[in-house]
CSV table of C-alpha atoms in Angstrom, one decimal:
chain,number,residue,atom,x,y,z
A,30,GLY,CA,96.8,105.7,118.1
A,31,ALA,CA,98.4,102.8,116.2
A,32,VAL,CA,102.1,102.2,116.6
A,33,VAL,CA,104.8,102.0,113.9
A,34,SER,CA,108.1,100.9,115.1
A,35,GLN,CA,111.3,101.7,113.2
A,36,HIS,CA,114.7,100.1,113.9
A,37,PRO,CA,117.4,101.0,114.4
A,38,SER,CA,116.9,104.6,115.7
A,39,ARG,CA,120.6,105.4,114.9
A,40,VAL,CA,123.2,103.8,112.8
A,41,ILE,CA,126.7,104.6,111.7
A,42,CYS,CA,128.2,102.8,108.8
A,43,LYS,CA,131.3,102.9,106.6
A,44,SER,CA,131.2,104.1,103.1
A,45,GLY,CA,130.5,101.3,100.6
A,46,THR,CA,128.6,99.1,103.0
A,47,SER,CA,124.8,98.5,103.1
A,48,VAL,CA,122.4,99.3,105.8
A,49,LYS,CA,119.0,97.9,106.4
A,50,ILE,CA,116.2,99.8,108.2
A,51,GLU,CA,113.1,98.0,109.4
A,52,CYS,CA,109.6,99.5,109.7
A,53,ARG,CA,106.9,97.5,111.5
A,54,SER,CA,103.2,98.2,112.1
A,55,LEU,CA,102.7,96.7,115.5
A,56,ASP,CA,98.9,96.5,115.9
A,57,PHE,CA,97.5,96.9,112.4
A,58,GLN,CA,98.0,95.6,108.9
A,59,ALA,CA,99.4,98.3,106.6
A,60,THR,CA,97.9,98.6,103.2
A,61,THR,CA,100.5,101.2,102.3
A,62,MET,CA,103.9,102.0,103.6
A,63,PHE,CA,105.9,105.1,102.8
A,64,TRP,CA,109.6,105.9,103.1
A,65,TYR,CA,110.8,109.4,103.5
A,66,ARG,CA,114.1,111.1,104.1
A,67,GLN,CA,114.8,114.4,105.7
A,68,PHE,CA,117.9,116.6,105.7
A,69,PRO,CA,118.5,119.1,108.5
A,70,LYS,CA,116.1,122.0,108.6
A,71,GLN,CA,114.2,120.6,105.6
A,72,SER,CA,110.8,119.0,105.1
A,73,LEU,CA,110.2,115.3,104.6
A,74,MET,CA,110.8,114.1,101.1
A,75,LEU,CA,108.9,111.1,99.9
A,76,MET,CA,111.2,108.5,98.4
A,77,ALA,CA,108.8,105.6,97.6
A,78,THR,CA,105.4,104.1,98.3
A,79,SER,CA,104.6,100.5,98.5
A,80,ASN,CA,101.1,99.1,98.4
A,81,GLU,CA,100.0,95.7,99.5
A,82,GLY,CA,100.7,93.1,96.8
A,83,SER,CA,102.7,95.4,94.6
A,84,LYS,CA,106.3,96.6,94.2
A,85,ALA,CA,107.4,99.9,95.5
A,86,THR,CA,106.8,103.0,93.4
A,87,TYR,CA,109.7,105.3,93.6
A,88,GLU,CA,109.5,109.1,93.3
A,89,GLN,CA,111.3,110.8,90.5
A,90,GLY,CA,115.1,111.1,91.2
A,91,VAL,CA,115.2,108.3,93.7
A,92,GLU,CA,117.5,105.4,92.6
A,93,LYS,CA,115.6,102.2,93.1
A,94,ASP,CA,118.8,100.1,92.9
A,95,LYS,CA,120.4,102.2,95.6
A,96,PHE,CA,117.4,102.3,98.0
A,97,LEU,CA,115.9,98.8,98.0
A,98,ILE,CA,112.4,98.6,99.5
A,99,ASN,CA,110.9,95.3,100.4
A,100,HIS,CA,107.3,95.2,101.6
A,101,ALA,CA,107.7,91.7,103.0
A,102,SER,CA,104.3,91.4,104.7
A,103,LEU,CA,101.4,93.6,105.7
A,104,THR,CA,103.3,94.5,108.9
A,105,LEU,CA,106.9,94.8,107.7
A,106,SER,CA,108.8,97.0,105.2
A,107,THR,CA,112.5,97.3,104.9
A,108,LEU,CA,114.7,100.0,103.3
A,109,THR,CA,118.2,99.0,102.4
A,110,VAL,CA,120.7,101.7,101.5
A,111,THR,CA,123.2,99.9,99.3
A,112,SER,CA,126.8,101.1,98.9
A,113,ALA,CA,126.2,104.0,101.2
A,114,HIS,CA,128.1,107.2,100.8
A,115,PRO,CA,128.4,110.2,103.1
A,116,GLU,CA,125.8,112.1,101.1
A,117,ASP,CA,123.3,109.4,102.0
A,118,SER,CA,123.6,110.5,105.7
A,119,SER,CA,120.1,111.6,106.6
A,120,PHE,CA,117.1,111.0,108.8
A,121,TYR,CA,115.0,108.2,107.3
A,122,ILE,CA,111.3,107.9,108.3
A,123,CYS,CA,108.7,105.3,107.5
A,124,SER,CA,105.0,105.5,107.8
A,125,ALA,CA,102.1,103.0,107.4
A,126,THR,CA,98.4,103.3,106.7
A,127,PRO,CA,95.8,100.8,107.7
A,128,ARG,CA,92.6,100.2,105.8
A,129,PRO,CA,90.8,102.1,104.5
A,130,ALA,CA,93.1,104.4,102.7
A,131,ASN,CA,91.6,107.6,104.1
A,132,THR,CA,92.6,106.9,107.6
A,133,GLU,CA,95.6,108.6,109.1
A,134,ALA,CA,99.2,107.4,108.3
A,135,PHE,CA,101.2,106.6,111.4
A,136,PHE,CA,104.9,107.4,111.5
A,137,GLY,CA,107.9,105.6,112.9
A,138,GLN,CA,110.3,107.5,115.1
A,139,GLY,CA,112.9,107.7,112.4
A,140,THR,CA,116.4,106.4,111.8
A,141,ARG,CA,119.4,108.7,111.8
A,142,LEU,CA,121.9,107.3,109.3
A,143,THR,CA,125.5,108.6,109.4
A,144,VAL,CA,127.9,107.3,106.7
A,145,VAL,CA,131.6,107.8,107.5
B,161,ASP,CA,104.9,118.6,94.5
B,162,ALA,CA,103.1,119.6,97.6
B,163,LYS,CA,99.6,121.0,97.0
B,164,THR,CA,99.7,123.3,100.0
B,165,THR,CA,101.2,126.6,101.0
B,166,GLN,CA,101.8,127.7,104.6
B,167,PRO,CA,103.5,130.6,106.4
B,168,THR,CA,107.1,129.8,107.2
B,169,SER,CA,106.8,130.6,110.9
B,170,MET,CA,104.4,131.8,113.6
B,171,ASP,CA,104.6,132.8,117.2
B,172,CYS,CA,102.0,132.3,119.9
B,173,ALA,CA,101.8,133.1,123.6
B,174,GLU,CA,101.3,130.2,126.0
B,175,GLY,CA,97.7,129.7,126.9
B,176,ARG,CA,96.4,131.5,123.8
B,177,ALA,CA,94.9,129.9,120.7
B,178,ALA,CA,97.2,129.2,117.8
B,179,ASN,CA,95.6,129.5,114.4
B,180,LEU,CA,97.7,128.0,111.6
B,181,PRO,CA,96.5,128.7,108.1
B,182,CYS,CA,96.9,126.6,105.0
B,183,ASN,CA,96.1,127.2,101.3
B,184,HIS,CA,95.2,124.3,99.1
B,185,SER,CA,93.5,125.9,96.1
B,186,THR,CA,94.0,123.0,93.7
B,187,ILE,CA,92.5,120.4,96.0
B,188,SER,CA,90.2,117.9,94.3
B,189,GLY,CA,86.8,116.8,95.5
B,190,ASN,CA,87.8,113.5,97.1
B,191,GLU,CA,91.1,114.6,98.6
B,192,TYR,CA,91.4,115.0,102.3
B,193,VAL,CA,93.3,117.7,104.3
B,194,TYR,CA,95.7,116.2,106.9
B,195,TRP,CA,97.6,118.0,109.6
B,196,TYR,CA,100.7,116.6,111.2
B,197,ARG,CA,103.4,118.1,113.4
B,198,GLN,CA,107.0,117.2,114.0
B,199,ILE,CA,109.0,117.9,117.0
B,200,HIS,CA,112.8,118.0,116.5
B,201,SER,CA,114.3,114.7,115.4
B,202,GLN,CA,111.1,112.7,115.8
B,203,GLY,CA,108.7,111.2,113.4
B,204,PRO,CA,105.6,113.3,112.5
B,205,GLN,CA,102.6,113.0,114.8
B,206,TYR,CA,99.1,112.9,113.4
B,207,ILE,CA,96.8,115.7,114.6
B,208,ILE,CA,93.6,115.8,112.6
B,209,HIS,CA,92.1,115.4,109.1
B,210,GLY,CA,89.0,116.4,107.3
B,211,LEU,CA,87.2,116.4,103.9
B,212,LYS,CA,84.5,119.1,103.9
B,213,ASN,CA,83.2,119.5,107.4
B,214,ASN,CA,84.9,121.1,110.4
B,215,GLU,CA,86.5,118.6,112.7
B,216,THR,CA,87.5,118.6,116.3
B,217,ASN,CA,89.4,116.2,118.5
B,218,GLU,CA,91.3,116.3,121.8
B,219,MET,CA,94.3,117.9,120.2
B,220,ALA,CA,92.8,120.5,117.8
B,221,SER,CA,90.1,121.8,115.6
B,222,LEU,CA,90.2,121.9,111.8
B,223,ILE,CA,88.2,124.6,110.0
B,224,ILE,CA,87.8,124.1,106.2
B,225,THR,CA,86.3,126.8,104.1
B,226,GLU,CA,83.2,126.1,102.1
B,227,ASP,CA,85.1,126.1,98.8
B,228,ARG,CA,87.7,123.9,100.4
B,229,LYS,CA,90.6,126.0,99.1
B,230,SER,CA,91.9,126.7,102.5
B,231,SER,CA,91.8,125.5,106.1
B,232,THR,CA,92.9,126.6,109.5
B,233,LEU,CA,94.3,124.4,112.3
B,234,ILE,CA,93.4,125.7,115.8
B,235,LEU,CA,95.2,124.7,118.9
B,236,PRO,CA,92.8,126.1,121.5
B,237,HIS,CA,95.3,126.6,124.4
B,238,ALA,CA,98.8,126.4,123.2
B,239,THR,CA,101.5,125.1,125.5
B,240,LEU,CA,105.3,125.2,125.3
B,241,ARG,CA,105.2,121.5,124.2
B,242,ASP,CA,103.2,122.5,121.1
B,243,THR,CA,106.4,124.2,119.7
B,244,ALA,CA,107.0,122.2,116.5
B,245,VAL,CA,106.8,122.3,112.7
B,246,TYR,CA,103.2,121.9,111.6
B,247,TYR,CA,102.5,120.3,108.2
B,248,CYS,CA,99.3,120.7,106.2
B,249,ILE,CA,99.0,118.0,103.6
B,250,VAL,CA,96.5,117.1,100.9
B,251,ARG,CA,96.4,113.4,100.6
B,252,VAL,CA,96.6,112.6,96.9
B,253,LEU,CA,94.4,109.7,95.9
B,254,PHE,CA,94.8,107.5,92.8
B,255,SER,CA,92.6,104.8,91.4
B,256,GLY,CA,92.6,101.5,93.3
B,257,GLY,CA,93.1,103.2,96.7
B,258,TYR,CA,96.7,104.0,96.0
B,259,ASN,CA,97.6,107.3,97.8
B,260,LYS,CA,100.5,109.6,98.7
B,261,LEU,CA,101.3,112.0,101.5
B,262,ILE,CA,103.4,114.8,100.2
B,263,PHE,CA,104.9,117.1,102.7
B,264,GLY,CA,105.3,120.8,102.1
B,265,ALA,CA,107.6,123.1,104.0
B,266,GLY,CA,105.3,123.5,107.0
B,267,THR,CA,105.0,126.2,109.6
B,268,ARG,CA,107.4,126.5,112.4
B,269,LEU,CA,105.3,127.4,115.4
B,270,ALA,CA,107.1,128.8,118.4
B,271,VAL,CA,105.1,129.0,121.7
B,272,HIS,CA,106.6,131.4,124.2
B,273,PRO,CA,105.9,132.0,127.9
């Protein structure tokens, strides 16, 4: 299957700093990219969806000024956690869908963020 | 909100078939059923998807009822490496090709020797 690469896989940062996570589709162009976060022993929670040529659409309750998403190109999306706090510590996962929309979405390996 | 309900957990003996049910009674006519699994601390792995017809690939089979209100994922010969959380997802489509994958709680499958 197609490959989605997420970087970094682990990051530790201090409270108040910002962290950027990259998501790349390596062998296809992604019409849609999704960002999720997952707390221990819980399911994935969709944070935002970004479609080609448009700004990200955030799910209810997700602060768009805190979680900045930039779908820079058809192969790259970034999630920046601004002014991180310990409660932002979580597993962040991206996924990407090639054309057409009804093909499978491919997931990155996830980023474990720890804010100290 | 997720449009699916699944049992919280299931057990299966190694070598036997694992049948994982999923209810999606509010599914719309153009919405697909997707199955993914997640092994601890990894990104979800795609398994299979379907619309109306039963589907089979090298990993699993997907049986969708005629009314499309439920489906079953079948792992024909479960191995210990199939221990994971299995997610049944209805892919929500919007106009213009915009779509979402909303995860429910999933089923934690434990395959034992």
